[in-house]
JSON list of C-alpha atoms in Angstrom, two decimals:
[
{"chain": "P", "resi": 764, "resn": "MET", "atom": "CA", "xyz": [-0.04, -0.07, -0.02]},
{"chain": "P", "resi": 765, "resn": "PHE", "atom": "CA", "xyz": [1.30, 3.54, -0.79]},
{"chain": "P", "resi": 766, "resn": "LEU", "atom": "CA", "xyz": [0.63, 6.86, 0.68]},
{"chain": "P", "resi": 767, "resn": "ILE", "atom": "CA", "xyz": [0.31, 9.68, -1.75]},
{"chain": "P", "resi": 768, "resn": "LEU", "atom": "CA", "xyz": [1.06, 13.24, -0.56]},
{"chain": "P", "resi": 769, "resn": "THR", "atom": "CA", "xyz": [-0.11, 15.66, -2.73]},
{"chain": "P", "resi": 770, "resn": "LYS", "atom": "CA", "xyz": [0.92, 19.42, -3.03]},
{"chain": "P", "resi": 771, "resn": "SER", "atom": "CA", "xyz": [-2.11, 20.74, -2.04]},
{"chain": "P", "resi": 772, "resn": "PHE", "atom": "CA", "xyz": [-2.41, 18.62, 0.97]},
{"chain": "P", "resi": 773, "resn": "LEU", "atom": "CA", "xyz": [1.14, 19.19, 2.21]},
{"chain": "P", "resi": 774, "resn": "LYS", "atom": "CA", "xyz": [0.87, 23.00, 1.74]},
{"chain": "P", "resi": 775, "resn": "ARG", "atom": "CA", "xyz": [-2.76, 23.68, 2.93]},
{"chain": "P", "resi": 776, "resn": "GLU", "atom": "CA", "xyz": [-3.29, 21.05, 5.49]},
{"chain": "P", "resi": 777, "resn": "LEU", "atom": "CA", "xyz": [0.16, 19.78, 6.85]},
{"chain": "P", "resi": 778, "resn": "LYS", "atom": "CA", "xyz": [2.23, 22.91, 6.74]},
{"chain": "P", "resi": 779, "resn": "PRO", "atom": "CA", "xyz": [-0.02, 25.24, 9.14]},
{"chain": "P", "resi": 780, "resn": "LEU", "atom": "CA", "xyz": [-0.05, 22.08, 11.61]},
{"chain": "P", "resi": 781, "resn": "LYS", "atom": "CA", "xyz": [3.64, 20.91, 11.45]},
{"chain": "P", "resi": 782, "resn": "LYS", "atom": "CA", "xyz": [4.30, 21.70, 15.05]},
{"chain": "P", "resi": 783, "resn": "TYR", "atom": "CA", "xyz": [1.73, 18.94, 15.78]},
{"chain": "P", "resi": 784, "resn": "TYR", "atom": "CA", "xyz": [1.95, 16.50, 13.06]},
{"chain": "P", "resi": 785, "resn": "THR", "atom": "CA", "xyz": [4.63, 14.96, 10.83]},
{"chain": "P", "resi": 786, "resn": "VAL", "atom": "CA", "xyz": [4.36, 12.62, 7.70]},
{"chain": "P", "resi": 787, "resn": "GLU", "atom": "CA", "xyz": [5.20, 9.70, 10.19]},
{"chain": "P", "resi": 788, "resn": "ASP", "atom": "CA", "xyz": [2.20, 10.56, 12.25]},
{"chain": "P", "resi": 789, "resn": "ILE", "atom": "CA", "xyz": [0.05, 10.18, 9.19]},
{"chain": "P", "resi": 790, "resn": "LYS", "atom": "CA", "xyz": [1.80, 6.97, 8.02]},
{"chain": "P", "resi": 791, "resn": "LYS", "atom": "CA", "xyz": [1.26, 5.47, 11.56]},
{"chain": "P", "resi": 792, "resn": "THR", "atom": "CA", "xyz": [-2.55, 6.71, 11.51]},
{"chain": "P", "resi": 793, "resn": "THR", "atom": "CA", "xyz": [-3.43, 5.31, 7.96]},
{"chain": "P", "resi": 794, "resn": "LYS", "atom": "CA", "xyz": [-2.21, 1.99, 9.08]},
{"chain": "P", "resi": 795, "resn": "LYS", "atom": "CA", "xyz": [-5.16, 1.80, 11.37]},
{"chain": "P", "resi": 796, "resn": "ILE", "atom": "CA", "xyz": [-7.89, 2.03, 8.45]},
{"chain": "P", "resi": 797, "resn": "LEU", "atom": "CA", "xyz": [-9.24, -1.51, 9.06]},
{"chain": "P", "resi": 798, "resn": "SER", "atom": "CA", "xyz": [-9.42, -1.39, 12.84]},
{"chain": "P", "resi": 799, "resn": "SER", "atom": "CA", "xyz": [-10.59, 2.30, 13.74]},
{"chain": "P", "resi": 800, "resn": "SER", "atom": "CA", "xyz": [-12.07, 4.28, 11.09]},
{"chain": "P", "resi": 801, "resn": "ILE", "atom": "CA", "xyz": [-15.21, 5.91, 10.02]},
{"chain": "P", "resi": 802, "resn": "ARG", "atom": "CA", "xyz": [-16.42, 5.57, 6.22]},
{"chain": "P", "resi": 803, "resn": "LEU", "atom": "CA", "xyz": [-18.18, 8.63, 4.64]},
{"chain": "P", "resi": 804, "resn": "SER", "atom": "CA", "xyz": [-19.92, 9.10, 1.56]},
{"chain": "P", "resi": 805, "resn": "HIS", "atom": "CA", "xyz": [-17.49, 9.21, -1.74]},
{"chain": "P", "resi": 806, "resn": "LEU", "atom": "CA", "xyz": [-19.08, 12.43, -2.64]},
{"chain": "P", "resi": 807, "resn": "GLY", "atom": "CA", "xyz": [-19.02, 11.53, -6.46]},
{"chain": "P", "resi": 808, "resn": "TYR", "atom": "CA", "xyz": [-15.41, 10.03, -6.61]},
{"chain": "P", "resi": 809, "resn": "LYS", "atom": "CA", "xyz": [-16.69, 6.45, -7.07]},
{"chain": "P", "resi": 810, "resn": "GLU", "atom": "CA", "xyz": [-13.10, 5.11, -7.55]},
{"chain": "P", "resi": 811, "resn": "GLY", "atom": "CA", "xyz": [-12.60, 4.90, -3.55]},
{"chain": "P", "resi": 812, "resn": "GLU", "atom": "CA", "xyz": [-14.06, 6.05, -0.28]},
{"chain": "P", "resi": 813, "resn": "LEU", "atom": "CA", "xyz": [-13.59, 8.82, 2.19]},
{"chain": "P", "resi": 814, "resn": "ILE", "atom": "CA", "xyz": [-12.43, 7.56, 5.55]},
{"chain": "P", "resi": 815, "resn": "LYS", "atom": "CA", "xyz": [-12.07, 9.74, 8.78]},
{"chain": "P", "resi": 816, "resn": "LEU", "atom": "CA", "xyz": [-9.44, 8.39, 11.55]},
{"chain": "P", "resi": 817, "resn": "ARG", "atom": "CA", "xyz": [-8.19, 9.61, 14.80]},
{"chain": "P", "resi": 818, "resn": "LEU", "atom": "CA", "xyz": [-4.37, 10.89, 14.54]},
{"chain": "P", "resi": 819, "resn": "VAL", "atom": "CA", "xyz": [-1.90, 8.82, 16.10]},
{"chain": "P", "resi": 820, "resn": "SER", "atom": "CA", "xyz": [-0.07, 11.62, 18.08]},
{"chain": "P", "resi": 821, "resn": "LYS", "atom": "CA", "xyz": [0.11, 13.43, 21.42]},
{"chain": "P", "resi": 822, "resn": "THR", "atom": "CA", "xyz": [-2.24, 16.08, 19.97]},
{"chain": "P", "resi": 823, "resn": "ALA", "atom": "CA", "xyz": [-5.87, 15.34, 19.19]},
{"chain": "P", "resi": 824, "resn": "GLY", "atom": "CA", "xyz": [-6.73, 15.48, 15.70]},
{"chain": "P", "resi": 825, "resn": "ARG", "atom": "CA", "xyz": [-8.56, 14.12, 12.73]},
{"chain": "P", "resi": 826, "resn": "ILE", "atom": "CA", "xyz": [-7.45, 13.38, 9.18]},
{"chain": "P", "resi": 827, "resn": "ILE", "atom": "CA", "xyz": [-9.77, 12.49, 6.39]},
{"chain": "P", "resi": 828, "resn": "ILE", "atom": "CA", "xyz": [-8.22, 10.42, 3.69]},
{"chain": "P", "resi": 829, "resn": "TYR", "atom": "CA", "xyz": [-9.29, 9.23, 0.27]},
{"chain": "P", "resi": 830, "resn": "ALA", "atom": "CA", "xyz": [-8.72, 5.30, -0.27]},
{"chain": "P", "resi": 831, "resn": "TYR", "atom": "CA", "xyz": [-8.50, 3.98, -3.61]},
{"chain": "P", "resi": 832, "resn": "LYS", "atom": "CA", "xyz": [-10.24, 0.57, -3.70]},
{"chain": "P", "resi": 833, "resn": "GLN", "atom": "CA", "xyz": [-8.21, -1.12, -6.64]},
{"chain": "P", "resi": 834, "resn": "LYS", "atom": "CA", "xyz": [-5.05, 0.67, -6.56]},
{"chain": "P", "resi": 835, "resn": "GLU", "atom": "CA", "xyz": [-4.20, 0.25, -2.67]},
{"chain": "P", "resi": 836, "resn": "LEU", "atom": "CA", "xyz": [-3.29, 4.02, -2.66]},
{"chain": "P", "resi": 837, "resn": "ILE", "atom": "CA", "xyz": [-4.05, 6.23, 0.53]},
{"chain": "P", "resi": 838, "resn": "VAL", "atom": "CA", "xyz": [-4.58, 9.76, -0.17]},
{"chain": "P", "resi": 839, "resn": "PRO", "atom": "CA", "xyz": [-4.54, 12.21, 2.79]},
{"chain": "P", "resi": 840, "resn": "VAL", "atom": "CA", "xyz": [-7.10, 15.14, 2.02]},
{"chain": "P", "resi": 841, "resn": "VAL", "atom": "CA", "xyz": [-7.96, 17.04, 5.06]},
{"chain": "P", "resi": 842, "resn": "LEU", "atom": "CA", "xyz": [-5.87, 17.35, 8.55]},
{"chain": "P", "resi": 843, "resn": "ARG", "atom": "CA", "xyz": [-7.34, 19.23, 11.54]},
{"chain": "P", "resi": 844, "resn": "LEU", "atom": "CA", "xyz": [-6.97, 19.47, 15.29]},
{"chain": "P", "resi": 845, "resn": "LYS", "atom": "CA", "xyz": [-9.60, 17.96, 17.35]},
{"chain": "P", "resi": 846, "resn": "LYS", "atom": "CA", "xyz": [-10.89, 21.27, 18.46]},
{"chain": "P", "resi": 847, "resn": "ASP", "atom": "CA", "xyz": [-10.46, 23.48, 15.22]},
{"chain": "P", "resi": 848, "resn": "LYS", "atom": "CA", "xyz": [-11.16, 27.04, 15.50]},
{"chain": "P", "resi": 849, "resn": "ILE", "atom": "CA", "xyz": [-12.83, 27.15, 11.90]},
{"chain": "P", "resi": 850, "resn": "ILE", "atom": "CA", "xyz": [-14.52, 23.75, 11.71]},
{"chain": "P", "resi": 851, "resn": "GLY", "atom": "CA", "xyz": [-14.91, 22.96, 15.33]},
{"chain": "P", "resi": 852, "resn": "GLU", "atom": "CA", "xyz": [-15.04, 19.41, 16.86]},
{"chain": "P", "resi": 853, "resn": "ASN", "atom": "CA", "xyz": [-17.34, 18.09, 14.08]},
{"chain": "P", "resi": 854, "resn": "LEU", "atom": "CA", "xyz": [-15.24, 17.12, 11.13]},
{"chain": "P", "resi": 855, "resn": "SER", "atom": "CA", "xyz": [-18.02, 15.35, 9.13]},
{"chain": "P", "resi": 856, "resn": "LEU", "atom": "CA", "xyz": [-20.10, 15.79, 6.23]},
{"chain": "P", "resi": 857, "resn": "ASN", "atom": "CA", "xyz": [-23.15, 16.70, 8.39]},
{"chain": "P", "resi": 858, "resn": "ASN", "atom": "CA", "xyz": [-21.26, 19.94, 9.24]},
{"chain": "P", "resi": 859, "resn": "ALA", "atom": "CA", "xyz": [-21.60, 22.33, 6.24]},
{"chain": "P", "resi": 860, "resn": "LYS", "atom": "CA", "xyz": [-18.28, 24.14, 6.65]},
{"chain": "P", "resi": 861, "resn": "ALA", "atom": "CA", "xyz": [-16.55, 20.78, 7.20]},
{"chain": "P", "resi": 862, "resn": "LYS", "atom": "CA", "xyz": [-18.24, 19.42, 3.94]},
{"chain": "P", "resi": 863, "resn": "SER", "atom": "CA", "xyz": [-17.34, 22.42, 1.86]},
{"chain": "P", "resi": 864, "resn": "LEU", "atom": "CA", "xyz": [-13.62, 22.09, 2.88]},
{"chain": "P", "resi": 865, "resn": "ILE", "atom": "CA", "xyz": [-13.50, 18.24, 2.18]},
{"chain": "P", "resi": 866, "resn": "LEU", "atom": "CA", "xyz": [-15.03, 18.93, -1.10]},
{"chain": "P", "resi": 867, "resn": "ASP", "atom": "CA", "xyz": [-12.70, 21.69, -2.06]},
{"chain": "P", "resi": 868, "resn": "MET", "atom": "CA", "xyz": [-9.57, 19.82, -0.91]},
{"chain": "P", "resi": 869, "resn": "LEU", "atom": "CA", "xyz": [-10.72, 16.61, -2.52]},
{"chain": "P", "resi": 870, "resn": "ASN", "atom": "CA", "xyz": [-10.94, 18.52, -5.77]},
{"chain": "P", "resi": 871, "resn": "LYS", "atom": "CA", "xyz": [-7.45, 20.13, -5.59]},
{"chain": "P", "resi": 872, "resn": "THR", "atom": "CA", "xyz": [-5.93, 16.73, -4.32]},
{"chain": "P", "resi": 873, "resn": "MET", "atom": "CA", "xyz": [-7.49, 14.98, -7.40]},
{"chain": "P", "resi": 874, "resn": "ASN", "atom": "CA", "xyz": [-6.25, 17.75, -9.55]},
{"chain": "P", "resi": 875, "resn": "ASP", "atom": "CA", "xyz": [-2.64, 17.34, -7.89]},
{"chain": "P", "resi": 876, "resn": "ILE", "atom": "CA", "xyz": [-2.78, 13.71, -8.79]},
{"chain": "P", "resi": 877, "resn": "LYS", "atom": "CA", "xyz": [-3.64, 14.40, -12.22]},
{"chain": "P", "resi": 878, "resn": "ASN", "atom": "CA", "xyz": [-0.96, 16.72, -13.02]},
{"chain": "P", "resi": 879, "resn": "GLY", "atom": "CA", "xyz": [1.81, 14.46, -11.13]},
{"chain": "P", "resi": 880, "resn": "ASP", "atom": "CA", "xyz": [2.08, 16.98, -8.08]},
{"chain": "P", "resi": 881, "resn": "TYR", "atom": "CA", "xyz": [2.65, 14.44, -5.42]},
{"chain": "P", "resi": 882, "resn": "GLU", "atom": "CA", "xyz": [5.25, 12.21, -3.41]},
{"chain": "P", "resi": 883, "resn": "LYS", "atom": "CA", "xyz": [4.62, 8.58, -3.15]},
{"chain": "P", "resi": 884, "resn": "GLU", "atom": "CA", "xyz": [5.64, 6.86, -0.08]},
{"chain": "P", "resi": 885, "resn": "LEU", "atom": "CA", "xyz": [5.54, 3.06, 0.77]},
{"chain": "P", "resi": 886, "resn": "LEU", "atom": "CA", "xyz": [3.54, 2.05, 3.80]},
{"chain": "P", "resi": 887, "resn": "VAL", "atom": "CA", "xyz": [4.78, -1.05, 5.55]}
]
């Protein structure tokens, strides 16, 4: 399985939270997909599904990833502290601000993949 880190995710999501989270935290978290995740709607991207996970870190946070079903690729989309000042504690599709953010970042992420603007790392 591979982790795809897009330019948009690294710049807009990880960089502002770099004092709390690292790429290694994201790798550890994505390994928990089968055991402790919440499946969300695919929002029109039918090649995979959106999944919400609690971050494996000292600082409470949540991450939304897009998991491709056939290609064994994990793509982080949104990374937030648990008590994010804009989204609040409810990083879900029921929260209008969160849904808008997720859709926006998902579109940016897919464009990055299409344009080859990403890093690919092996998840062991």
